[in-house]
C-alpha atoms as a printed R data frame, in Angstrom:
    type eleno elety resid chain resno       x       y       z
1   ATOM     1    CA   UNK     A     1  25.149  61.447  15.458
2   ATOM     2    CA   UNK     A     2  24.442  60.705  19.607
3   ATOM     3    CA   UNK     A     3  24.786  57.779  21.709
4   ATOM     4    CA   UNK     A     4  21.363  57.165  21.126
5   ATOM     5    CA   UNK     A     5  20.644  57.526  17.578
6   ATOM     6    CA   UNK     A     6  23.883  55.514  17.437
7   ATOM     7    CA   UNK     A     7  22.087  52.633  19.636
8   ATOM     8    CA   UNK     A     8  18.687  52.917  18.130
9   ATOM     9    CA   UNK     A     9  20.384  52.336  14.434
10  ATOM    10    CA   UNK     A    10  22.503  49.249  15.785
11  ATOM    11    CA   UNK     A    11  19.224  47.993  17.133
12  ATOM    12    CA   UNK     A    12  17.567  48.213  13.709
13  ATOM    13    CA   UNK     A    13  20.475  46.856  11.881
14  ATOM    14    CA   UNK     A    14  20.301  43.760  14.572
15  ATOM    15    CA   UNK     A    15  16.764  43.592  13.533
16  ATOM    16    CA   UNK     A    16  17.002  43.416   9.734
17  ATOM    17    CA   UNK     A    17  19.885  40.835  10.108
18  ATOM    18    CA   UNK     A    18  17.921  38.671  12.546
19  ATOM    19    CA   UNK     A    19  14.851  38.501   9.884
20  ATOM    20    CA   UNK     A    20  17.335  37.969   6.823
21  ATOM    21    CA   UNK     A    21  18.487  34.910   9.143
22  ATOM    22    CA   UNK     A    22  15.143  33.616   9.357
23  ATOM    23    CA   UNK     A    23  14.121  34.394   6.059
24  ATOM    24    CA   UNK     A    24  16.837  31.997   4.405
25  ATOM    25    CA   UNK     A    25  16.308  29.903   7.130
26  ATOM    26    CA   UNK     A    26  12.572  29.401   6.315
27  ATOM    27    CA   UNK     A    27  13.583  29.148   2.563
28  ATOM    28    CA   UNK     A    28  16.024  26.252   3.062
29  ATOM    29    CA   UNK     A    29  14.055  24.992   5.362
30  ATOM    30    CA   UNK     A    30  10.787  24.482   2.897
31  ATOM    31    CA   UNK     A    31  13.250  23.547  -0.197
32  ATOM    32    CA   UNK     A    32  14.847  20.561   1.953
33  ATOM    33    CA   UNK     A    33  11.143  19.916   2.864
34  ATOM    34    CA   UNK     A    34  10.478  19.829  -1.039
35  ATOM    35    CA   UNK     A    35  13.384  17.856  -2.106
36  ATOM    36    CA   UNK     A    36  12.387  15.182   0.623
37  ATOM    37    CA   UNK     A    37   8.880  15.097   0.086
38  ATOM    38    CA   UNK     A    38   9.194  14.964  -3.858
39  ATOM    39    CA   UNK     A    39   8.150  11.716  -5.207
40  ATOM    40    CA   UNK     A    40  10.148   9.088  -6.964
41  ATOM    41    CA   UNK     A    41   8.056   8.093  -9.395
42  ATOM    42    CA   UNK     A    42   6.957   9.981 -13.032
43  ATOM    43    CA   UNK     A    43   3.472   9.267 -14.141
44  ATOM    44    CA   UNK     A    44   4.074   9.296 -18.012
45  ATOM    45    CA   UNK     A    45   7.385   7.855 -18.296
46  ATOM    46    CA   UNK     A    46   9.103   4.271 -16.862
47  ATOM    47    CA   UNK     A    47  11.693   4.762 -14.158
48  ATOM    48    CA   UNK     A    48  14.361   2.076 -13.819
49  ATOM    49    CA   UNK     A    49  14.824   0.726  -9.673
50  ATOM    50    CA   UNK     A    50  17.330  -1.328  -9.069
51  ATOM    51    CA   UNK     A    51  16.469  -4.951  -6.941
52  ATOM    52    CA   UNK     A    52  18.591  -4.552  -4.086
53  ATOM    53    CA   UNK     A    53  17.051  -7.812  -2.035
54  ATOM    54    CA   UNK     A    54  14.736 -10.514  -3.056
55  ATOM    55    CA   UNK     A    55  13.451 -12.976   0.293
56  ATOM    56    CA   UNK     A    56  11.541 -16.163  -0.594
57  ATOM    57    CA   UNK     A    57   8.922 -16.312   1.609
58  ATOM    58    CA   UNK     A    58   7.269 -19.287   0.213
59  ATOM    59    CA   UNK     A    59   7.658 -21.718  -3.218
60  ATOM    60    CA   UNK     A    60   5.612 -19.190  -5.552
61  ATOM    61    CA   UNK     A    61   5.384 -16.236  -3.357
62  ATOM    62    CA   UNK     A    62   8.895 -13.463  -2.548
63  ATOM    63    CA   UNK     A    63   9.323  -9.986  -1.688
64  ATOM    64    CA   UNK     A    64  11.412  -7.540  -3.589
65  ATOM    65    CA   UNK     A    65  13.127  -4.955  -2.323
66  ATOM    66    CA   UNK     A    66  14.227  -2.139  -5.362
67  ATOM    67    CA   UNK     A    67  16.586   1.179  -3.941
68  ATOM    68    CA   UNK     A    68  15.121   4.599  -4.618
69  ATOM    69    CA   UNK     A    69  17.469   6.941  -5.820
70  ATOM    70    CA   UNK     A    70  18.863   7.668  -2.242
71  ATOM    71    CA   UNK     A    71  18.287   6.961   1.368
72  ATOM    72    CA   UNK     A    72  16.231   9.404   1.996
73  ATOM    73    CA   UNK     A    73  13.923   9.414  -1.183
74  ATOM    74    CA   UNK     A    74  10.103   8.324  -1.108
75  ATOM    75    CA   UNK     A    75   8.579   6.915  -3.459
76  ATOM    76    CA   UNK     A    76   5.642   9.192  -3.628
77  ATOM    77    CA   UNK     A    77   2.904   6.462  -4.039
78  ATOM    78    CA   UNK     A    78  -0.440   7.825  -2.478
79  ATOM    79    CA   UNK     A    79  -2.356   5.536  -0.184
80  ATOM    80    CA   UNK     A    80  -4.646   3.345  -2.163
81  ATOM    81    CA   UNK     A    81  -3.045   4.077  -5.626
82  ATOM    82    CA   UNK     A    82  -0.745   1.513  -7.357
83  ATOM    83    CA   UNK     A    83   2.383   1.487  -9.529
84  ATOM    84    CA   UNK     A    84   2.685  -0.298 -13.555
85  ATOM    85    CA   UNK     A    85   5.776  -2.493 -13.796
86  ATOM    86    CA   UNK     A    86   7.120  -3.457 -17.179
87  ATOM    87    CA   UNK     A    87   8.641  -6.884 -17.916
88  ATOM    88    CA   UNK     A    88   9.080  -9.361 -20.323
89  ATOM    89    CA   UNK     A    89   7.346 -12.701 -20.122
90  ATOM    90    CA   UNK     A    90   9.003 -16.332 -21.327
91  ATOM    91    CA   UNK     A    91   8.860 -15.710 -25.059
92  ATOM    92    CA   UNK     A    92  10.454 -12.077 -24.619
93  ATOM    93    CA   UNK     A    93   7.183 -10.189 -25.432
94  ATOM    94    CA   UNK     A    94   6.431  -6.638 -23.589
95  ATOM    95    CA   UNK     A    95   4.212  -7.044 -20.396
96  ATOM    96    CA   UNK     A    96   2.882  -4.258 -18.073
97  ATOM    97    CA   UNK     A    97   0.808  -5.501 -14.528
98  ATOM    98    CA   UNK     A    98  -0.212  -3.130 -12.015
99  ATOM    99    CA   UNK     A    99   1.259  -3.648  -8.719
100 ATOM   100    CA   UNK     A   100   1.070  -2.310  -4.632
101 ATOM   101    CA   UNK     A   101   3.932  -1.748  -2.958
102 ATOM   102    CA   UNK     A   102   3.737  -3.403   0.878
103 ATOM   103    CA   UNK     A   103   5.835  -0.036   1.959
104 ATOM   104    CA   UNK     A   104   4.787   3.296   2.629
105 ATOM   105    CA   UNK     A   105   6.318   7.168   2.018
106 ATOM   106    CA   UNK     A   106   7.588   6.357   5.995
107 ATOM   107    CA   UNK     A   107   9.997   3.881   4.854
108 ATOM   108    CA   UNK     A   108  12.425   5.929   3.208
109 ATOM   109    CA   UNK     A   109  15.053   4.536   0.459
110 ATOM   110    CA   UNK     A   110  12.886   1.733  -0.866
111 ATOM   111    CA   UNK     A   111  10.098  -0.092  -1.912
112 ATOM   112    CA   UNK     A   112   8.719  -3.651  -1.293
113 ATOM   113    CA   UNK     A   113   6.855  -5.467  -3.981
114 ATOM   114    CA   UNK     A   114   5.386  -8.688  -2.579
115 ATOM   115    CA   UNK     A   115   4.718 -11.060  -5.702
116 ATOM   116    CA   UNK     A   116   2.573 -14.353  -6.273
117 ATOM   117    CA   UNK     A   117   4.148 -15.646  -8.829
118 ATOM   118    CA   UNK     A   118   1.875 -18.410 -10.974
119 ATOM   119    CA   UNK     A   119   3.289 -21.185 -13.679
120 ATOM   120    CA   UNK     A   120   1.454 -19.198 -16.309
121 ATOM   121    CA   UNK     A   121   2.263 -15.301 -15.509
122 ATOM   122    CA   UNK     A   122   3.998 -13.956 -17.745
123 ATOM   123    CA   UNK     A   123   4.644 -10.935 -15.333
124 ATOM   124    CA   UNK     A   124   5.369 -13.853 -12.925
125 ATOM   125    CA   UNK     A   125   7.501 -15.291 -15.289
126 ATOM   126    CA   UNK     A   126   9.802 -11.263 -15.162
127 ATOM   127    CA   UNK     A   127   9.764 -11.478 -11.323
128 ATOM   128    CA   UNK     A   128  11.005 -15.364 -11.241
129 ATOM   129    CA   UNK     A   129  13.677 -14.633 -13.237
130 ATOM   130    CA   UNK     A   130  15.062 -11.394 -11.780
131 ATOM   131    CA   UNK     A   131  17.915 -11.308  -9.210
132 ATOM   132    CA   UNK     A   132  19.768  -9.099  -7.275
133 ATOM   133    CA   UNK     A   133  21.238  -5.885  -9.111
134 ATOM   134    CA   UNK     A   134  18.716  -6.015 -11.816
135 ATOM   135    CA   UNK     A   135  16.415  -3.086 -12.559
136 ATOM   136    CA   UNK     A   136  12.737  -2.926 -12.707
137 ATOM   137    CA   UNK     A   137  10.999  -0.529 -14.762
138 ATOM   138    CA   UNK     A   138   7.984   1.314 -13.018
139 ATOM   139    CA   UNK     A   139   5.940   4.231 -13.915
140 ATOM   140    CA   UNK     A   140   2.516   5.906 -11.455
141 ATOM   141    CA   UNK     A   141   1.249   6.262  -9.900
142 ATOM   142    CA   UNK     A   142  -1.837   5.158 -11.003
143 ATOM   143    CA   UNK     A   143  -4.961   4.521  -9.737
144 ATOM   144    CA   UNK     A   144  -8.765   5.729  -8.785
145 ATOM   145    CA   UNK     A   145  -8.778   5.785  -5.257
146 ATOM   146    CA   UNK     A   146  -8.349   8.352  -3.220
147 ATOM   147    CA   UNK     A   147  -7.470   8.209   0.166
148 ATOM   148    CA   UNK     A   148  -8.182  11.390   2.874
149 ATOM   149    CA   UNK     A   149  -7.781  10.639   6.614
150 ATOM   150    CA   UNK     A   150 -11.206  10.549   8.229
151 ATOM   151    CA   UNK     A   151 -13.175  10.513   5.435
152 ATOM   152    CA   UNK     A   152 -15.134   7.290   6.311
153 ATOM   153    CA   UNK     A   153 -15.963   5.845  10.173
154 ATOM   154    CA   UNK     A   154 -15.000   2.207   9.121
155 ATOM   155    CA   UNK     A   155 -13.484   0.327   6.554
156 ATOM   156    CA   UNK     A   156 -14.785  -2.931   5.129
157 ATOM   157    CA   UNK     A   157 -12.143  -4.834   3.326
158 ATOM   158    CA   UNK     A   158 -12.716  -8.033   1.727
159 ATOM   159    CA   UNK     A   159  -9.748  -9.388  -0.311
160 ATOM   160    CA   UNK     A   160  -8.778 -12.577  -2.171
161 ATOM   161    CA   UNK     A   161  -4.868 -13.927  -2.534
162 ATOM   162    CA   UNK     A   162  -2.904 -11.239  -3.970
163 ATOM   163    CA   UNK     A   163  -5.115  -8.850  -3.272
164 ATOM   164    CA   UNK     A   164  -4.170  -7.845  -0.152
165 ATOM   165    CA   UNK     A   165  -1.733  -5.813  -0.891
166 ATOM   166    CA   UNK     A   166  -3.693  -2.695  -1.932
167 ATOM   167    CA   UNK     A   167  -5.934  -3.781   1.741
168 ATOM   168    CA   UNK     A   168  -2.614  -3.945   3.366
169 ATOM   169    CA   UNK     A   169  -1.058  -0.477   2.342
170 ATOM   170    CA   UNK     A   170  -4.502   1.528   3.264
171 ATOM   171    CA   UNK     A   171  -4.879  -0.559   6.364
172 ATOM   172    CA   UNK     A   172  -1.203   0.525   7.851
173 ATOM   173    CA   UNK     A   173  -1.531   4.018   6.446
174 ATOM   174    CA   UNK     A   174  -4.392   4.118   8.837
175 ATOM   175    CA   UNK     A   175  -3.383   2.370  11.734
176 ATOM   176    CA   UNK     A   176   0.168   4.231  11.913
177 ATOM   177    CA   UNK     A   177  -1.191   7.674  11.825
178 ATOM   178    CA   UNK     A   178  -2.398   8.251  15.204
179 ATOM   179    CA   UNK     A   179  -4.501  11.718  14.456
180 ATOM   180    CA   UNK     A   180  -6.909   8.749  12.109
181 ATOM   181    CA   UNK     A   181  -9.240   7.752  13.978
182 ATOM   182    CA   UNK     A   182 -10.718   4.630  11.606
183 ATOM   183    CA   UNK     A   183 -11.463   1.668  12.338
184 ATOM   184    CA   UNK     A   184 -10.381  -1.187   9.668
185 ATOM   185    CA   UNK     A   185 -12.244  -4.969   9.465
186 ATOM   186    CA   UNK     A   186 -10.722  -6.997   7.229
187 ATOM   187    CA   UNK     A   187 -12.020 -10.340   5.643
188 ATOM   188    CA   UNK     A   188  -9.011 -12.163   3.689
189 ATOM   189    CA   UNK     A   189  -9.624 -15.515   1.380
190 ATOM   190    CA   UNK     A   190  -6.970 -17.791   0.132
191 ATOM   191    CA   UNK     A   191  -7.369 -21.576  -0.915
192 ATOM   192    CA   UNK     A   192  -4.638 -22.738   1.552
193 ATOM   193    CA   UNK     A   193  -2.887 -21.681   4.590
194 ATOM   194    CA   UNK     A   194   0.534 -21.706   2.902
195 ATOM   195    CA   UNK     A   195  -1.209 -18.860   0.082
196 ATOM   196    CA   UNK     A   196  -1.941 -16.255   3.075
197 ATOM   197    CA   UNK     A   197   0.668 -13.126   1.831
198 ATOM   198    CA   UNK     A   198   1.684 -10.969   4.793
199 ATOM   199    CA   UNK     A   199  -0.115 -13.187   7.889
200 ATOM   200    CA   UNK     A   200   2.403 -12.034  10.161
201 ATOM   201    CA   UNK     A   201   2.098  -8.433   8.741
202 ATOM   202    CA   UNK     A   202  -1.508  -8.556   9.482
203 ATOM   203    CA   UNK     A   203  -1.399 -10.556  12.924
204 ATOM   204    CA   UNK     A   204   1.186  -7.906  13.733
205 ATOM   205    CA   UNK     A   205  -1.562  -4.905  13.246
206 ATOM   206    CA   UNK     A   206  -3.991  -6.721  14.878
207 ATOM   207    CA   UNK     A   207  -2.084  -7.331  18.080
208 ATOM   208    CA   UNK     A   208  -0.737  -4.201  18.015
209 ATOM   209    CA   UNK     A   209  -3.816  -2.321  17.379
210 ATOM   210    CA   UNK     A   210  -6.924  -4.628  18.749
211 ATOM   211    CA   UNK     A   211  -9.909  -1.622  18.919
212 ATOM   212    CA   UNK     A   212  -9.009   0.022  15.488
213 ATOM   213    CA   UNK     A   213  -8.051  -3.532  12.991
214 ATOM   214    CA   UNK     A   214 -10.041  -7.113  12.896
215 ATOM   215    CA   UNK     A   215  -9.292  -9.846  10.061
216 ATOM   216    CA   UNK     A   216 -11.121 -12.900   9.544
217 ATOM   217    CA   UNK     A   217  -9.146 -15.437   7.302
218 ATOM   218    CA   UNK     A   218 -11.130 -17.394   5.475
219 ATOM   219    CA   UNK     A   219  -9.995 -21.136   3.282
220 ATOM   220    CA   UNK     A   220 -11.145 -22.710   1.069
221 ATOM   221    CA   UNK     A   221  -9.051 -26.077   2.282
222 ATOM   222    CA   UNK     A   222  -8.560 -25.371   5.861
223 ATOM   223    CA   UNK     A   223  -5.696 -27.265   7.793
224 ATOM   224    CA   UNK     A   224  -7.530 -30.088  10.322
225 ATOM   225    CA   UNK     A   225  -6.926 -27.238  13.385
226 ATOM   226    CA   UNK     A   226  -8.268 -23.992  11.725
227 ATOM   227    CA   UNK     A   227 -10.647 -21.498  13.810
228 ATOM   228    CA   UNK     A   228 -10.869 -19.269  11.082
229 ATOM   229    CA   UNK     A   229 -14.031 -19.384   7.997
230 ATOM   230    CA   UNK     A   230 -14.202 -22.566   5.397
231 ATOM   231    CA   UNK     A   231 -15.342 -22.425   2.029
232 ATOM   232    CA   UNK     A   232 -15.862 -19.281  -0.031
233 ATOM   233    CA   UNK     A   233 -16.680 -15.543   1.605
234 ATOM   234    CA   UNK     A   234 -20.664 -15.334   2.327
235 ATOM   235    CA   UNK     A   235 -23.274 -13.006   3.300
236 ATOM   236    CA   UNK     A   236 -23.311 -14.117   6.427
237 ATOM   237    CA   UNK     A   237 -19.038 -13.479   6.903
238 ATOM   238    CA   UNK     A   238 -19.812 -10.022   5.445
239 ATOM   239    CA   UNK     A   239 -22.425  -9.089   7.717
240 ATOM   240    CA   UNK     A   240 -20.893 -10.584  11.135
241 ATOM   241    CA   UNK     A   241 -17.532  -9.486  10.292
242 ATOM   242    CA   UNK     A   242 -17.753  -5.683   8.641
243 ATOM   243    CA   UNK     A   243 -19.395  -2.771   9.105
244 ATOM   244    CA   UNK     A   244 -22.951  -2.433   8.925
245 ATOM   245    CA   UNK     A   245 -24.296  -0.268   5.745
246 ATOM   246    CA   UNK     A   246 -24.016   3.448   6.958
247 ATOM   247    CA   UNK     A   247 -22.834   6.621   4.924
248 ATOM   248    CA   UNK     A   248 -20.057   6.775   6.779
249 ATOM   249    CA   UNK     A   249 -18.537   3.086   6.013
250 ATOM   250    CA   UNK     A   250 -17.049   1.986   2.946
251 ATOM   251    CA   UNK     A   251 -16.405  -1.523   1.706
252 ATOM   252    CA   UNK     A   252 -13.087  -1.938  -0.187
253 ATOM   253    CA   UNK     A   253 -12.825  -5.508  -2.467
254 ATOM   254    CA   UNK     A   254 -10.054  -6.633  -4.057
255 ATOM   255    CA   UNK     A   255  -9.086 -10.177  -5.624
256 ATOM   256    CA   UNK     A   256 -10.304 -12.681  -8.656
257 ATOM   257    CA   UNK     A   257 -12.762 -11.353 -10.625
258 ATOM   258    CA   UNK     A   258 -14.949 -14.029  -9.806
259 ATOM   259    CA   UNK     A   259 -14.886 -13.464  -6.135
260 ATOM   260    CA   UNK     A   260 -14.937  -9.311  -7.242
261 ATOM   261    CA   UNK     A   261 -18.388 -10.347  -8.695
262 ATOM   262    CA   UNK     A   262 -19.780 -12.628  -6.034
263 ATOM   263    CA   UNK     A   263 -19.196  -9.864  -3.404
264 ATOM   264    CA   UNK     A   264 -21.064  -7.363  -5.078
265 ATOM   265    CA   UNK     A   265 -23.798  -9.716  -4.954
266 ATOM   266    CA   UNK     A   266 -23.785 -10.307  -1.503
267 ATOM   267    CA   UNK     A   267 -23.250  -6.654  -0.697
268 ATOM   268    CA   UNK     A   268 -25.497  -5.090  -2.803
269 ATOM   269    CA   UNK     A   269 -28.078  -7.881  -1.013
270 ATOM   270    CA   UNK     A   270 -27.062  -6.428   2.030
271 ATOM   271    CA   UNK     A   271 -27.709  -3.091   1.540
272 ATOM   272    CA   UNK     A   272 -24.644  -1.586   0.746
273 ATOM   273    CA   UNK     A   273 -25.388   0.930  -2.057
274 ATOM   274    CA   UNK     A   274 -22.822   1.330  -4.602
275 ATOM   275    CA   UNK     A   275 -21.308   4.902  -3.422
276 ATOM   276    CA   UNK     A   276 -20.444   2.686  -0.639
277 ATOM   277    CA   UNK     A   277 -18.250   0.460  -2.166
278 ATOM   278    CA   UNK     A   278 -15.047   0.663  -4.398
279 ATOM   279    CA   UNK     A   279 -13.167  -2.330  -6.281
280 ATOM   280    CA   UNK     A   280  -9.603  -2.063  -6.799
């Protein structure tokens, strides 16, 4: 064989090594991807997490903090959708309540439940007892709502107490992508000041992004200084403070099913046709 056969088959055998490289390269590459990506959660059966930190952030309300499997897990929870938590409530029955987590697939290792906890819950009653190094048993996710980057201009959100939370993880899913271009207005009732869940959450996002998220709080017994709304959620709140009824807006509700019902009163007077509305 000559010198330049000789070259010509080193070349090729350079070649063929170089794409092997790549090849398992590429492969690792997308099976790390997978293992990362893949979700924590299993949609027919209960998962056990373990309650790694619990903050009280007021006298009924705390946020837990439950470990996923390792520091670099997700949870796997798609925006808008919701996880079912099992408990046991004060006389040691069986209870399932569907819950958001405050945390997204960006914060890596854990999940965040923030809980309103009420005399008479009996989920309430699970959370109030649980401490540190106690497991929670979730299964999901679950839900109807589907979320897509761009696929409305403007969001309407109108929420009452605890139902922020749902508001809260589509609103930061949003804001923190910076290839979505939507813009977010949020109206959020409570009775008191001391019942607003996440205000410095939401104050955050609205400082940090003023042209993209609004919120309007809105109580029903107001402190003496309060510039915010008084009384109950109108027509009038609605139409000064979300988007006006266009196909490309949708109004997202979430809270007591009395205030669920009275808001599809006053949107439906408004104009708002139903495929422009959804109800957690």
């Amino acid at each position: 064989m000559d010198m330049e056969s000789l070259q010509s088959l080193d070349i090729q055998i350079l070649v063929g090594v170089a794409v092997a490289v790549l090849a398992i390269g590429v492969g690792a590459a997308y099976l790390f991807s997978s293992k990362k990506s893949k979700g924590s959660l299993d949609p027919e059966n209960f998962k056990e997490f373990k309650l790694v930190k619990r903050t009280q952030l007021s006298h009924n309300v705390a946020k837990f903090t439950f470990a996923l499997p390792t520091t670099t897990s997700v949870l796997g929870l798609p925006i808008g959708q919701h996880i079912s938590c099992r408990g046991k409530d004060s006389q040691g029955e069986e209870v399932f309540k569907p819950y958001t987590p405050t945390t997204l697939d960006s914060d890596v290792g854990h999940f965040e439940l923030v809980i309103k906890m009420y005399p008479q819950g009996r989920m309430s009653h699970h959370f109030r007892e649980m401490r540190v190094g106690d497991y929670l048993a979730v299964k999901g996710p679950k839900g109807r709502f589907k979320y897509q980057p761009g696929q409305v201009r403007a969001f309407g959100m109108i929420a009452g107490g605890s139902g922020i939370t749902p508001m809260f993880q589509v609103a930061r899913a949003i804001l923190e992508n910076p290839e979505d271009k939507t813009k977010v207005h949020l109206i959020y009732a409570n009775v008191t000041y001391e019942d607003i869940l996440l205000k410095e959450e939401l104050d955050g996002l609205a400082a940090k992004y003023p042209d993209r998220f609004k919120v309007f709080y809105v109580l029903n017994q107001p402190p003496e200084v309060w510039d915010g709304g008084v009384g109950f959620v109108s027509k009038e709140m609605i139409e000064t403070h979300c988007p006006a009824p266009a196909p490309a807006v949708q109004i997202l509700r979430c809270g007591p099913p009395p205030m669920n019902k009275a808001m599809a009163a006053h949107l439906e007077a408004l104009g708002y046709a139903p495929a422009m509305q959804f109800q957690f």
